[in-house]
């Protein structure tokens, strides 16, 4: 019996993707007020739903 896990190259790295998204949002919202941040999220959500 082979207990060694198969090592295959990942097609999509979830951690890498979400880290990049988080860093982009942080860069885009740096220095914004809470109201501006809410507006940013609303615009971003609207874009995703189209």
Coordinates of C-alpha atoms in Angstrom, one line a residue:
X1 CA 0.0 0.0 0.0
X2 CA 1.3 3.4 -0.9
X3 CA 0.7 6.0 1.8
X4 CA 2.6 8.7 0.0
X5 CA 0.3 11.5 -1.3
X6 CA 0.3 12.2 -5.0
X7 CA 2.0 15.4 -5.7
X8 CA 0.5 17.2 -8.6
X9 CA 0.9 20.8 -9.7
X10 CA -2.1 22.9 -8.6
X11 CA -4.0 24.6 -11.4
X12 CA -5.4 27.2 -8.9
X13 CA -3.8 28.3 -5.7
X14 CA -6.6 29.6 -3.4
X15 CA -4.3 31.1 -0.8
X16 CA -2.3 33.0 -3.3
X17 CA -5.4 34.2 -5.1
X18 CA -7.2 35.5 -2.0
X19 CA -4.0 37.1 -0.6
X20 CA -3.7 39.1 -3.9
X21 CA -7.3 40.1 -3.7
X22 CA -6.9 41.2 0.0
X23 CA -3.8 43.2 -0.8
X24 CA -5.5 44.9 -3.8
X25 CA -8.5 45.9 -1.6
X26 CA -6.2 47.2 1.1
X27 CA -4.3 49.3 -1.4
X28 CA -7.5 50.6 -3.1
X29 CA -9.1 51.6 0.2
X30 CA -6.1 53.0 2.1
X31 CA -7.0 56.3 3.7
X32 CA -10.7 56.2 2.9
X33 CA -13.4 57.0 5.4
X34 CA -15.9 54.4 6.4
X35 CA -18.5 55.9 4.0
X36 CA -16.1 55.8 1.1
X37 CA -15.2 52.2 2.0
X38 CA -18.8 51.2 2.0
X39 CA -19.3 52.9 -1.4
X40 CA -16.2 51.0 -2.7
X41 CA -17.7 47.7 -1.6
X42 CA -21.1 48.5 -3.2
X43 CA -19.4 49.4 -6.5
X44 CA -17.3 46.2 -6.4
X45 CA -20.3 44.0 -5.6
X46 CA -22.3 45.6 -8.4
X47 CA -19.5 44.8 -10.8
X48 CA -19.4 41.2 -9.7
X49 CA -23.1 40.6 -10.2
X50 CA -23.2 41.7 -13.9

